[in-house]
PDB file of C-alpha atoms in Angstrom:
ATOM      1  CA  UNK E  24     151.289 151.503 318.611  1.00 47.00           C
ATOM      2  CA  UNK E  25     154.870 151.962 317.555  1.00 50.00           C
ATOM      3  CA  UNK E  26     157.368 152.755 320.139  1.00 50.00           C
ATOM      4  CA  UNK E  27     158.194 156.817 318.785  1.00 48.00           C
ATOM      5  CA  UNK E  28     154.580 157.177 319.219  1.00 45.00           C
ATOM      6  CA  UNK E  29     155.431 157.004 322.981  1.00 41.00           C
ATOM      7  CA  UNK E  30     158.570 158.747 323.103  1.00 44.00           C
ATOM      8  CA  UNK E  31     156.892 161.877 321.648  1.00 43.00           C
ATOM      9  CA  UNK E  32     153.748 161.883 324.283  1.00 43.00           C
ATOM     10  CA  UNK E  33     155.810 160.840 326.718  1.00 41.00           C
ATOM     11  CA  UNK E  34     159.000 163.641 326.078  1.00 41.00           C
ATOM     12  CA  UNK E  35     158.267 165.687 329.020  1.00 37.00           C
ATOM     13  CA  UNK E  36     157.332 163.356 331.706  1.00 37.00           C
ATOM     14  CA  UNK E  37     161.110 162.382 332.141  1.00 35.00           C
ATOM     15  CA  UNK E  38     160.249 158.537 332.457  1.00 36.00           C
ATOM     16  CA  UNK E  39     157.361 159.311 334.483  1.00 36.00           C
ATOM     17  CA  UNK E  40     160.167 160.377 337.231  1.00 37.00           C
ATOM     18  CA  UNK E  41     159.269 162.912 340.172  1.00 30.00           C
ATOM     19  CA  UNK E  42     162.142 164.665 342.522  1.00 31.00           C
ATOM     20  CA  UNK E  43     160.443 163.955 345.944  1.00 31.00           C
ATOM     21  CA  UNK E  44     161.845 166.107 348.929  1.00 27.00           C
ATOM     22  CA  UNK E  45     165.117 164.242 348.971  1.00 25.00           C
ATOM     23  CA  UNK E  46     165.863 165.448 345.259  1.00 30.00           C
ATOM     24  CA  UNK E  47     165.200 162.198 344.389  1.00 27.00           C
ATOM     25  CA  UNK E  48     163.104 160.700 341.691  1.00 28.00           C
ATOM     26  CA  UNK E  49     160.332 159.048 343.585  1.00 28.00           C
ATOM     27  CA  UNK E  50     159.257 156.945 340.480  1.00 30.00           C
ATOM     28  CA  UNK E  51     162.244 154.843 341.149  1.00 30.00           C
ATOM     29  CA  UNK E  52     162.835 155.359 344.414  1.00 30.00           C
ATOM     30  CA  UNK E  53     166.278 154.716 346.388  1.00 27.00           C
ATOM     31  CA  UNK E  54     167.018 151.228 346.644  1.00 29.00           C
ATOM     32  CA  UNK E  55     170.653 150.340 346.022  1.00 29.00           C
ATOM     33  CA  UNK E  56     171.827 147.810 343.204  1.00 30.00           C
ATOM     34  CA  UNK E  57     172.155 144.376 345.040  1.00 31.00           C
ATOM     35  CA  UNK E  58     171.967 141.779 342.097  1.00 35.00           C
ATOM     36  CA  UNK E  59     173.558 138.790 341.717  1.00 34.00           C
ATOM     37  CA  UNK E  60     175.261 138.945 338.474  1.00 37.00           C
ATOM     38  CA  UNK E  61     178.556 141.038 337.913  1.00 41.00           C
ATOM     39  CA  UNK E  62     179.470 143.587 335.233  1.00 45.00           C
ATOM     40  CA  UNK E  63     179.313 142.494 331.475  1.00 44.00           C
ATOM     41  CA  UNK E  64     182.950 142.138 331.264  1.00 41.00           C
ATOM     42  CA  UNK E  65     183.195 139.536 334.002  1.00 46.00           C
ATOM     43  CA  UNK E  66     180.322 137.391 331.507  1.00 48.00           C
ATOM     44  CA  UNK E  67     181.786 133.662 330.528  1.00 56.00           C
ATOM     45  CA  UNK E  68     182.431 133.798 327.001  1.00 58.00           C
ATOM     46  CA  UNK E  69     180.893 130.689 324.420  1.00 57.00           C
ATOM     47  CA  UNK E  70     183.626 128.127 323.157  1.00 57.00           C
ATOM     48  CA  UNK E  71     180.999 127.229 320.531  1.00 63.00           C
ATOM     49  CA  UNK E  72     179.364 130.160 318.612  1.00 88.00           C
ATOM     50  CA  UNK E  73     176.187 130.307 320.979  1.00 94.00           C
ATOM     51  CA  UNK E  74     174.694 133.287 322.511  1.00 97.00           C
ATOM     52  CA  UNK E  75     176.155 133.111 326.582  1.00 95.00           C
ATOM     53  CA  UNK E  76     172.878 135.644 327.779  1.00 97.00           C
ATOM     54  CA  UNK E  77     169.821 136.111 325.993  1.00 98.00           C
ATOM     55  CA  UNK E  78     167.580 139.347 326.805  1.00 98.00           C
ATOM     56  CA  UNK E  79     164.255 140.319 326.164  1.00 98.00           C
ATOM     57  CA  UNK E  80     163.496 144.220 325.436  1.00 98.00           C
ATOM     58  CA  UNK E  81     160.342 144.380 327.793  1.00 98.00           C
ATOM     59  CA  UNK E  82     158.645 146.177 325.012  1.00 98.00           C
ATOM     60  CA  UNK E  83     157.598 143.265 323.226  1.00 98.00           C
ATOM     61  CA  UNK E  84     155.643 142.133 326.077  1.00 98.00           C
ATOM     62  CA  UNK E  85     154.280 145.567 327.258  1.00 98.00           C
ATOM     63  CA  UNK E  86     150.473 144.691 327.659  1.00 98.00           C
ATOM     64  CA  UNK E  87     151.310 141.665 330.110  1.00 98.00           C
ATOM     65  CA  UNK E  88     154.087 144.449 331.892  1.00 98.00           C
ATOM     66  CA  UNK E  89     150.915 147.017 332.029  1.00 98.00           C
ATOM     67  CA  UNK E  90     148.823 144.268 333.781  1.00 98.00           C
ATOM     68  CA  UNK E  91     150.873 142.446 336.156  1.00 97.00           C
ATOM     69  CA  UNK E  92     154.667 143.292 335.911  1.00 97.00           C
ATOM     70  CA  UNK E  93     156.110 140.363 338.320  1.00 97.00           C
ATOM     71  CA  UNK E  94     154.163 137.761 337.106  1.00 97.00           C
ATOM     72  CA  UNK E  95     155.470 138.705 333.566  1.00 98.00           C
ATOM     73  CA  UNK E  96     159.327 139.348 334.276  1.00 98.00           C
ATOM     74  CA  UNK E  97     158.858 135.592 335.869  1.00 98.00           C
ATOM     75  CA  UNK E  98     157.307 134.079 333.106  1.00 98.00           C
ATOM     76  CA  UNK E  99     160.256 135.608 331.195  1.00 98.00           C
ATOM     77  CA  UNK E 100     162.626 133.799 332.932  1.00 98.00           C
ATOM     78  CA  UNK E 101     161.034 130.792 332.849  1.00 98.00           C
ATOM     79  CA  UNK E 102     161.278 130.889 329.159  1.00 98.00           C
ATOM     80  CA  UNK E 103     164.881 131.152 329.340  1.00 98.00           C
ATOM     81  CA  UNK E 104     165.742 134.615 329.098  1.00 98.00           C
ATOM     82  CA  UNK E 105     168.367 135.856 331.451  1.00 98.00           C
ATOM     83  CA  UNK E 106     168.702 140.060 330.781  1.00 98.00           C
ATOM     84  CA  UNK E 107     165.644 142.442 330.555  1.00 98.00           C
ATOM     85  CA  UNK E 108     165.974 145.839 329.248  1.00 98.00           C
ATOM     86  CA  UNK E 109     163.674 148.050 331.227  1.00 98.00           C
ATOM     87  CA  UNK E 110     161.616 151.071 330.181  1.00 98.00           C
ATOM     88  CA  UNK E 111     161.935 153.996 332.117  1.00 97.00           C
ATOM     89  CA  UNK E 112     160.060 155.615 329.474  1.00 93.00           C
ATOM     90  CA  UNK E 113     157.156 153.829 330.398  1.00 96.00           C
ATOM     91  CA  UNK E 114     157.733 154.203 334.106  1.00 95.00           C
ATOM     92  CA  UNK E 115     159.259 150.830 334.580  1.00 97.00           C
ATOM     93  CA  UNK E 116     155.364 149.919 334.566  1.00 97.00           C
ATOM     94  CA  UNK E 117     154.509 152.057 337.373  1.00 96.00           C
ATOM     95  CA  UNK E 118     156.939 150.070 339.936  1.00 96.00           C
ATOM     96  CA  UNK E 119     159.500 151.979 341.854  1.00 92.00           C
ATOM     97  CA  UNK E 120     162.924 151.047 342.195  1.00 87.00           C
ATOM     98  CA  UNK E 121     162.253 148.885 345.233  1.00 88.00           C
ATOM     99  CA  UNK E 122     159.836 146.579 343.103  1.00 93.00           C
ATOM    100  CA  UNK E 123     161.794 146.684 340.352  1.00 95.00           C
ATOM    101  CA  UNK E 124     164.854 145.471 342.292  1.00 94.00           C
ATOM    102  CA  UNK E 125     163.375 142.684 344.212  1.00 94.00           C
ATOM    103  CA  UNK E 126     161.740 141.495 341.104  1.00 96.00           C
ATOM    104  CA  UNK E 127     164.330 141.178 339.096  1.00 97.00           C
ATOM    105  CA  UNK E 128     166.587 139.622 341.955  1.00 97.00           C
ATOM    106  CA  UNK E 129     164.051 137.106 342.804  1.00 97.00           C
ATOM    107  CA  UNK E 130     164.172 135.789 339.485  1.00 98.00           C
ATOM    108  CA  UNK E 131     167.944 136.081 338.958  1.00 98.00           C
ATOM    109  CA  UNK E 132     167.087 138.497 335.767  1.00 98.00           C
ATOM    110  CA  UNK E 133     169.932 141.134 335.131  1.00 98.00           C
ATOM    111  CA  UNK E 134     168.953 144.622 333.355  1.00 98.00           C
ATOM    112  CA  UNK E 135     171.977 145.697 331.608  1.00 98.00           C
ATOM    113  CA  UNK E 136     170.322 148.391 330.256  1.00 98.00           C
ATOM    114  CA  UNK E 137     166.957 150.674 329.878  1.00 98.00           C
ATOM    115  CA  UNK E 138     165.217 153.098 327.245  1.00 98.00           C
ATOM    116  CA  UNK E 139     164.598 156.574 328.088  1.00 98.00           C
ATOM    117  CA  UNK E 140     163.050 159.926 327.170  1.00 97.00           C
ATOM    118  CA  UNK E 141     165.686 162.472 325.612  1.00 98.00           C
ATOM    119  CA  UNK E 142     164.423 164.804 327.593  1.00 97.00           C
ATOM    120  CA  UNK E 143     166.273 163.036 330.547  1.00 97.00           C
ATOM    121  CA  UNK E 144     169.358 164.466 329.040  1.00 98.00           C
ATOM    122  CA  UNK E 145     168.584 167.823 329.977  1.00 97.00           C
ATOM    123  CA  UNK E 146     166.777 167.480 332.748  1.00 97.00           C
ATOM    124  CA  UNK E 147     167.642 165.309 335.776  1.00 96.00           C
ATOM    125  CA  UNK E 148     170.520 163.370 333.854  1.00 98.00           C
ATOM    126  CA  UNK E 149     172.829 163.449 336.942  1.00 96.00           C
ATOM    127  CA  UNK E 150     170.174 161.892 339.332  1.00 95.00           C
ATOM    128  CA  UNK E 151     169.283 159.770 335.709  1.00 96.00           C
ATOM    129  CA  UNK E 152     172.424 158.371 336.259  1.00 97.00           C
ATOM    130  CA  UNK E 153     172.102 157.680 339.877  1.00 96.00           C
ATOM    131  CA  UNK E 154     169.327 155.612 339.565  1.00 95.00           C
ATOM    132  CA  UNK E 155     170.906 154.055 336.712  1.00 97.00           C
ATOM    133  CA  UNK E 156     173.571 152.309 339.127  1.00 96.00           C
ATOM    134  CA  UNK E 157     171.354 151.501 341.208  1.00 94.00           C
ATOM    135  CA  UNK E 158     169.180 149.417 338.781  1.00 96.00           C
ATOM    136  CA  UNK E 159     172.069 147.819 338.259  1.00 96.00           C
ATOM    137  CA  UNK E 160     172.702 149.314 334.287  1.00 97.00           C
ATOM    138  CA  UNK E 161     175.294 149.985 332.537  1.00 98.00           C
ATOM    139  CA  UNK E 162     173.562 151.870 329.257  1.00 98.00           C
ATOM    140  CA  UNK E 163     171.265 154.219 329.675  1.00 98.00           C
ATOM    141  CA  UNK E 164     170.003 154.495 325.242  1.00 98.00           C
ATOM    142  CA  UNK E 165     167.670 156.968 323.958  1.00 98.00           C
ATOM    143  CA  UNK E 166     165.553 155.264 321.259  1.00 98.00           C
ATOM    144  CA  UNK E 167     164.636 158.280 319.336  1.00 97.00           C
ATOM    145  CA  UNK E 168     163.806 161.931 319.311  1.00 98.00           C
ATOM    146  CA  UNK E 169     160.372 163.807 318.703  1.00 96.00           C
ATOM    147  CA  UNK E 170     159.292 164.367 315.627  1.00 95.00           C
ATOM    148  CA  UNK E 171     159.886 168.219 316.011  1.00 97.00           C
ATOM    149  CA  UNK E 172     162.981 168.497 316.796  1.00 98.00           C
ATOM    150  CA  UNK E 173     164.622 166.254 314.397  1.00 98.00           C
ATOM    151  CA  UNK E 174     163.425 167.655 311.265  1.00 98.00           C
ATOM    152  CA  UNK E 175     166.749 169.233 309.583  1.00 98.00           C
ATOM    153  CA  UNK E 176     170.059 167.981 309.708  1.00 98.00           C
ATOM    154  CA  UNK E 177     171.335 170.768 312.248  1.00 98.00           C
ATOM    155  CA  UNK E 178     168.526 169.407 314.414  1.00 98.00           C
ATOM    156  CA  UNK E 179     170.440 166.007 314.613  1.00 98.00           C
ATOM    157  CA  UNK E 180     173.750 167.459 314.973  1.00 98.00           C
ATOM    158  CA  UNK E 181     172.081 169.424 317.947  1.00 98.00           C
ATOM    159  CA  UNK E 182     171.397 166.101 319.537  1.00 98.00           C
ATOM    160  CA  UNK E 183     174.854 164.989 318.599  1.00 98.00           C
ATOM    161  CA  UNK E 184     176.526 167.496 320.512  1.00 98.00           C
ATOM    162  CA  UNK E 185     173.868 167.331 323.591  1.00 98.00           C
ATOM    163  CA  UNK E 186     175.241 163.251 323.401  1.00 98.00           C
ATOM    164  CA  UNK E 187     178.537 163.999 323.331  1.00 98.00           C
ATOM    165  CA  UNK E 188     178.252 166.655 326.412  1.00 98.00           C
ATOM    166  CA  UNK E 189     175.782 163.894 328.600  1.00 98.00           C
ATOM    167  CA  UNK E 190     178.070 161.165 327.355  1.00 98.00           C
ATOM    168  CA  UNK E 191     181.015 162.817 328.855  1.00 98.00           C
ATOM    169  CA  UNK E 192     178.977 162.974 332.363  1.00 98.00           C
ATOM    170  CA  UNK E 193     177.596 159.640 332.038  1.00 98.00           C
ATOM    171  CA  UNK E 194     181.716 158.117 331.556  1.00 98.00           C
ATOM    172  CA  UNK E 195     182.581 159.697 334.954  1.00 98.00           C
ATOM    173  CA  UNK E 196     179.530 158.149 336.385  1.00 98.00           C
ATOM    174  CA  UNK E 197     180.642 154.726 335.316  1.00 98.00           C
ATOM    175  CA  UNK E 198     177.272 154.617 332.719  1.00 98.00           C
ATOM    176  CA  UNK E 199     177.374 154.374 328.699  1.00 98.00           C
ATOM    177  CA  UNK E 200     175.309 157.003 326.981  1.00 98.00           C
ATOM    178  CA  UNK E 201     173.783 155.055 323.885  1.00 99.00           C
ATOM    179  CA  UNK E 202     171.861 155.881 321.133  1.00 98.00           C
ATOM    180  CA  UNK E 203     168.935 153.192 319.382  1.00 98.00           C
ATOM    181  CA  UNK E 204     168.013 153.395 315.567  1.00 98.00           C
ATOM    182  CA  UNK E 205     164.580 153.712 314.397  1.00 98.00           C
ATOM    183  CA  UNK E 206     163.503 152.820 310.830  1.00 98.00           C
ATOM    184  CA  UNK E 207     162.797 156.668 309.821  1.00 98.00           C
ATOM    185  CA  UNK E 208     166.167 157.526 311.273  1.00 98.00           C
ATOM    186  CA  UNK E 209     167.369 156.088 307.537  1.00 98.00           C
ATOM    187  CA  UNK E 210     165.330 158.503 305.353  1.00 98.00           C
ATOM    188  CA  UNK E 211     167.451 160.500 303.856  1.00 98.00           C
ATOM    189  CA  UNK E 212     167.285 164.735 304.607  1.00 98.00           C
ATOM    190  CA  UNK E 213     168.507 167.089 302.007  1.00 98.00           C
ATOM    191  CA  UNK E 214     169.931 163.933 300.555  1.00 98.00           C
ATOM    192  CA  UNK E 215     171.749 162.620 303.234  1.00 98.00           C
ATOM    193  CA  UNK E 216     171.137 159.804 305.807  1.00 98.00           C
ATOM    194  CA  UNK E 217     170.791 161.497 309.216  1.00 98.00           C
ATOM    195  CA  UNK E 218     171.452 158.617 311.517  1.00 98.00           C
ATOM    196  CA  UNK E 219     175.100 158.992 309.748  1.00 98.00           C
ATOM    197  CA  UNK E 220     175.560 162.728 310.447  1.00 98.00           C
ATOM    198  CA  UNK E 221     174.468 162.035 313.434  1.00 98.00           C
ATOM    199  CA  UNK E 222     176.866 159.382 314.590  1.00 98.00           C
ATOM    200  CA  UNK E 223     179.589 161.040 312.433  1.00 98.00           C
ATOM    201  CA  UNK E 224     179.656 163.671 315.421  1.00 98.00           C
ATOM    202  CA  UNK E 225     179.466 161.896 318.216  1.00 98.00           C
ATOM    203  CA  UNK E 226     182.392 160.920 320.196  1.00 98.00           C
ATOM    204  CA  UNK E 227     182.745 157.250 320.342  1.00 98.00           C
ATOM    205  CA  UNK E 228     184.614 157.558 323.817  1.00 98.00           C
ATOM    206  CA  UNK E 229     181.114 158.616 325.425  1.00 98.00           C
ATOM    207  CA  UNK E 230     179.001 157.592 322.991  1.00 98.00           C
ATOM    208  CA  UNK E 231     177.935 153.994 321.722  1.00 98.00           C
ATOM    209  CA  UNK E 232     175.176 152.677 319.347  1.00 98.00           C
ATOM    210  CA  UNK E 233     172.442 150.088 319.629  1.00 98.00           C
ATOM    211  CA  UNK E 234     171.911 148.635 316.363  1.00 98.00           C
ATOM    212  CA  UNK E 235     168.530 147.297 315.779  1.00 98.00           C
ATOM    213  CA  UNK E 236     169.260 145.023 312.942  1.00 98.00           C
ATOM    214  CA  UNK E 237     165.197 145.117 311.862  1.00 98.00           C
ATOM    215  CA  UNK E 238     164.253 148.866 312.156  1.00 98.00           C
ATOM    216  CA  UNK E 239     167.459 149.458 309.889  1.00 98.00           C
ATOM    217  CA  UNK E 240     166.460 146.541 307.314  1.00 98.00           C
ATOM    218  CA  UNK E 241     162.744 148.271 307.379  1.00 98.00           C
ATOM    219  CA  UNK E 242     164.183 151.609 307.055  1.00 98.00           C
ATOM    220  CA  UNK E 243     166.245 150.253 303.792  1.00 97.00           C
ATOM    221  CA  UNK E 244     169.672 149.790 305.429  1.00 97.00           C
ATOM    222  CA  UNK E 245     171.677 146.369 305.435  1.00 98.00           C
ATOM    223  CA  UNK E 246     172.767 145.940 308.830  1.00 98.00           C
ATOM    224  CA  UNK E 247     175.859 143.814 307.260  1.00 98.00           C
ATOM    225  CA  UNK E 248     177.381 146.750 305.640  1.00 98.00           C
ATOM    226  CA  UNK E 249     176.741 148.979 309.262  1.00 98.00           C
ATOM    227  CA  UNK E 250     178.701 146.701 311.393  1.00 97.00           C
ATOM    228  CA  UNK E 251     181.135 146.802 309.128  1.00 96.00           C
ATOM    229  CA  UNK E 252     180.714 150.415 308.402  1.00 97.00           C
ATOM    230  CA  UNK E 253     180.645 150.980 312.914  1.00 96.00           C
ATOM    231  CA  UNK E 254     182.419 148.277 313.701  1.00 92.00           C
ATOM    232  CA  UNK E 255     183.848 149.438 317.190  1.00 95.00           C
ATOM    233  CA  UNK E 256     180.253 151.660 317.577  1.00 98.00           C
ATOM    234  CA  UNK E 257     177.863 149.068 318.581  1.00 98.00           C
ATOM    235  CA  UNK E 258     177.909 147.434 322.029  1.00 98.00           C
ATOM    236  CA  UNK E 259     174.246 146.496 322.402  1.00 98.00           C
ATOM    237  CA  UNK E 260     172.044 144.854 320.141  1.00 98.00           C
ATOM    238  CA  UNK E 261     167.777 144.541 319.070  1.00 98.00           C
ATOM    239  CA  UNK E 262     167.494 141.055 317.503  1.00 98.00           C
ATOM    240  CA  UNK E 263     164.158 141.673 315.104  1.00 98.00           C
ATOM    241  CA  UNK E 264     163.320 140.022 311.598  1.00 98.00           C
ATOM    242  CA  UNK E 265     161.642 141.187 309.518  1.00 98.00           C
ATOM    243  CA  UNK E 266     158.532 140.117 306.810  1.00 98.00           C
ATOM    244  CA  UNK E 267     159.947 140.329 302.814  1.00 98.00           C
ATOM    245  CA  UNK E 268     158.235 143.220 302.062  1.00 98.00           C
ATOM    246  CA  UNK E 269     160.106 145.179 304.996  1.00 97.00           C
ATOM    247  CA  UNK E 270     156.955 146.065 306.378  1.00 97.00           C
ATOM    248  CA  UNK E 271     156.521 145.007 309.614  1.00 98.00           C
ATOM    249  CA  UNK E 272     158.684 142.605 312.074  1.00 98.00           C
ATOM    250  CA  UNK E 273     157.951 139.079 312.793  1.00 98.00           C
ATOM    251  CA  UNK E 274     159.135 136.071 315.146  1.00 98.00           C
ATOM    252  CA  UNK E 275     162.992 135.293 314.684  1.00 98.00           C
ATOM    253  CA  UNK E 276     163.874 132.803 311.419  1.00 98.00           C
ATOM    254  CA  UNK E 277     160.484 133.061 310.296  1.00 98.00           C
ATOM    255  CA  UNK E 278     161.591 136.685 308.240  1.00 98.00           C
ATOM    256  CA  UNK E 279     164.341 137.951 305.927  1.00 98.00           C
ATOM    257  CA  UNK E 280     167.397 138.529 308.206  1.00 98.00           C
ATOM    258  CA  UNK E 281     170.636 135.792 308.513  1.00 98.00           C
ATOM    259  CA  UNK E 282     170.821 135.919 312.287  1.00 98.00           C
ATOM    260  CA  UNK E 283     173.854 132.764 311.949  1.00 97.00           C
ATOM    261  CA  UNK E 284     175.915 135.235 309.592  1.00 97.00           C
ATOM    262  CA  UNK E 285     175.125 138.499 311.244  1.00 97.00           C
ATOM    263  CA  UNK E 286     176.206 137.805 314.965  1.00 97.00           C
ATOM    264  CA  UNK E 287     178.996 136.174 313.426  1.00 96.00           C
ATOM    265  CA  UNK E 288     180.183 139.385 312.262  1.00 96.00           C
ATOM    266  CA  UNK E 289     179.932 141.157 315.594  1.00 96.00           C
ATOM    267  CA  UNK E 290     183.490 141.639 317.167  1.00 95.00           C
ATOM    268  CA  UNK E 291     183.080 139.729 321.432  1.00 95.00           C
ATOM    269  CA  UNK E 292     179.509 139.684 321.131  1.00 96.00           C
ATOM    270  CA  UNK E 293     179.921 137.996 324.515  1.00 94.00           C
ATOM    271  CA  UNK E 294     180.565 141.567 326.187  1.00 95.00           C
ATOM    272  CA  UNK E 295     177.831 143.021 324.311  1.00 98.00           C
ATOM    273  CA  UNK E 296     173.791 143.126 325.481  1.00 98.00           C
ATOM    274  CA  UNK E 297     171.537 141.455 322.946  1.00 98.00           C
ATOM    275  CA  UNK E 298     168.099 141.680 323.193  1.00 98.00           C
ATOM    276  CA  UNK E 299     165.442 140.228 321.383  1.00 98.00           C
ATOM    277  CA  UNK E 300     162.384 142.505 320.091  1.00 98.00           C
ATOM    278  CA  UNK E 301     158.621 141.851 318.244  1.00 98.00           C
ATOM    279  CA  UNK E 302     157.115 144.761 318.743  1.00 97.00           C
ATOM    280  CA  UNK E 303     153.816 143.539 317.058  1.00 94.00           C
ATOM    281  CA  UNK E 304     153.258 140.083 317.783  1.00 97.00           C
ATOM    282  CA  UNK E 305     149.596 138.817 318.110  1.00 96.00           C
ATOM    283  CA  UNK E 306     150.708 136.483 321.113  1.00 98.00           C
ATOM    284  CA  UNK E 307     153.465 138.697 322.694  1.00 98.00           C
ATOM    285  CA  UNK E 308     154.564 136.213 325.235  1.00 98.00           C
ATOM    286  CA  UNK E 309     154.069 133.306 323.316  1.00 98.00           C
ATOM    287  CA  UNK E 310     156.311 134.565 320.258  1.00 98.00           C
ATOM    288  CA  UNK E 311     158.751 135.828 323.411  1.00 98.00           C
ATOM    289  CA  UNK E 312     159.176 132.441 324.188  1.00 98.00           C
ATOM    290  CA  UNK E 313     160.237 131.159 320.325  1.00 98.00           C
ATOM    291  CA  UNK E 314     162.303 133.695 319.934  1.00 98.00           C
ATOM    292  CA  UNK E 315     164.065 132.651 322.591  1.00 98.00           C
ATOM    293  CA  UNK E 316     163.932 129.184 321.532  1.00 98.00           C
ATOM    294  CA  UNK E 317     165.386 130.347 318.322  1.00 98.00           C
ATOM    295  CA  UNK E 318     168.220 131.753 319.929  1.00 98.00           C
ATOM    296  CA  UNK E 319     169.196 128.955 322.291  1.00 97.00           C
ATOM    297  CA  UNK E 320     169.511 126.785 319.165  1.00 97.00           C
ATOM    298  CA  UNK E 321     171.539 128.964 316.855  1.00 97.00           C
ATOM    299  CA  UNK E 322     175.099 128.380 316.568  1.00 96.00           C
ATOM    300  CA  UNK E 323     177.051 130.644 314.630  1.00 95.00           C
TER     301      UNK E 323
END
């Protein structure tokens, strides 16, 4: 099932998040950020044209997260991956903060960033970005919106301005507001693209993109001609190839998509999350593992 399929049943449950009698959200308790890795801008930075942190969007391994979350986020490392990007969205698995926390620690995984409902932004986005510090992120990034209210282009310039107001409240929290393409988010409305209106009104000082470089190439964009077109837009990154026929995604080098060329063109990509996601691999954790493989090797 594709990921908007979730966002949409899942809109109202605000990450599967409850206030408990503190006026906290009991889903992710009250542990505070402890981890051993600093803030992105105190990463090393590669002398040769190689990825410094490879991260996994926990996505493509959600049926081994569903059964046993720990064992998975360690087999993850093991393979060589050293960020995760969580999923409030789908209850970080059922796990509160606490577990979270320890299990990431204990395998020295950082989790510069998660996905979350939209709905967070009205509701809750000021304890939202509580528990964002202390999961230790530094993006919270919507993926997408329902399917109903993003219909006409005023419905995306809504959204715009609701970013641009929860941006603004996220900077003086210390947290990055982001926003994640999906492939329909290129079909053109009335004629016109609505992924550009929509980031043609928000404010790039509390607003940043993730670029998906897949779901763009599937939805019939070139995810050359974005970077250059967003150049200073895009801090955070979904590494995904995709089959000729732009149909579905597939393990990295194995599709369509010059990975050597296209992180080449990304301005200190060292300071800037990248994540790898197959959202319909037959072996999730096995193609996890390649990808990251992949990665490791490439030299751009």
């Amino acid at each position: 099932m594709h990921r908007r399929t979730f966002v949409q049943a899942l809109g109202a449950s605000l990450a599967s998040a409850v206030p408990d009698s503190r006026g906290k959200y009991s889903a992710f308790g009250q542990s505070s950020w402890n981890g051993t890795s600093g803030p992105l801008t105190s990463l090393p930075v590669s002398p040769t044209g190689r990825l410094t942190r490879i991260g996994l969007e926990l996505y493509s391994v959600r049926d081994a997260m569903h059964r046993d979350p720990e064992r998975t986020l360690a087999a993850v490392r093991a393979m060589g991956y050293s960020d995760v990007e969580l999923l409030w969205s789908f209850g970080n698995f059922g796990r509160t903060t606490e577990q979270v926390r320890a299990a990431l620690d204990r395998e020295g995984l950082r989790a510069p960033s998660a996905h979350i409902s939209p709905i967070i932004l009205f509701i809750g986005w000021d304890r939202s970005l509580e528990i964002a510090h202390r999961l230790g992120h530094e993006y919270l990034i919507v993926p997408s919106f329902t399917s109903d209210t993003s219909r006409t282009l005023d419905d995306w310039r809504e959204w715009a301005d609701r970013f641009n107001t929860a941006g603004a409240a996220a900077r003086r929290a210390g947290i990055w507001l982001a926003f994640h393409n999906e492939p329909d988010h290129m079909t053109p409305i009335d004629g016109t693209v609505p992924y550009d209106v929509f980031v043609a009104r928000t404010d790039p000082a509390v607003v940043r993109l993730q670029l998906d470089v897949g779901n763009l190439v599937m939805g019939g964009g070139d995810p050359l001609v974005y970077l250059q077109r967003y150049r200073d837009r895009y801090w955070s990154f979904h590494l995904k190839d995709v089959v000729p026929d732009r149909s579905r995604d597939t393990e990295l080098g194995t599709g369509t998509l010059d990975f050597r060329r296209l992180l080449a063109a990304v301005p200190d990509i060292d300071h800037k999350p990248c994540y790898v996601e197959q959202e319909g691999a037959a072996d999730s954790l096995a193609s996890a593992r390649r990808n990251c493989e992949f990665l490791s090797k490439l030299e751009f």
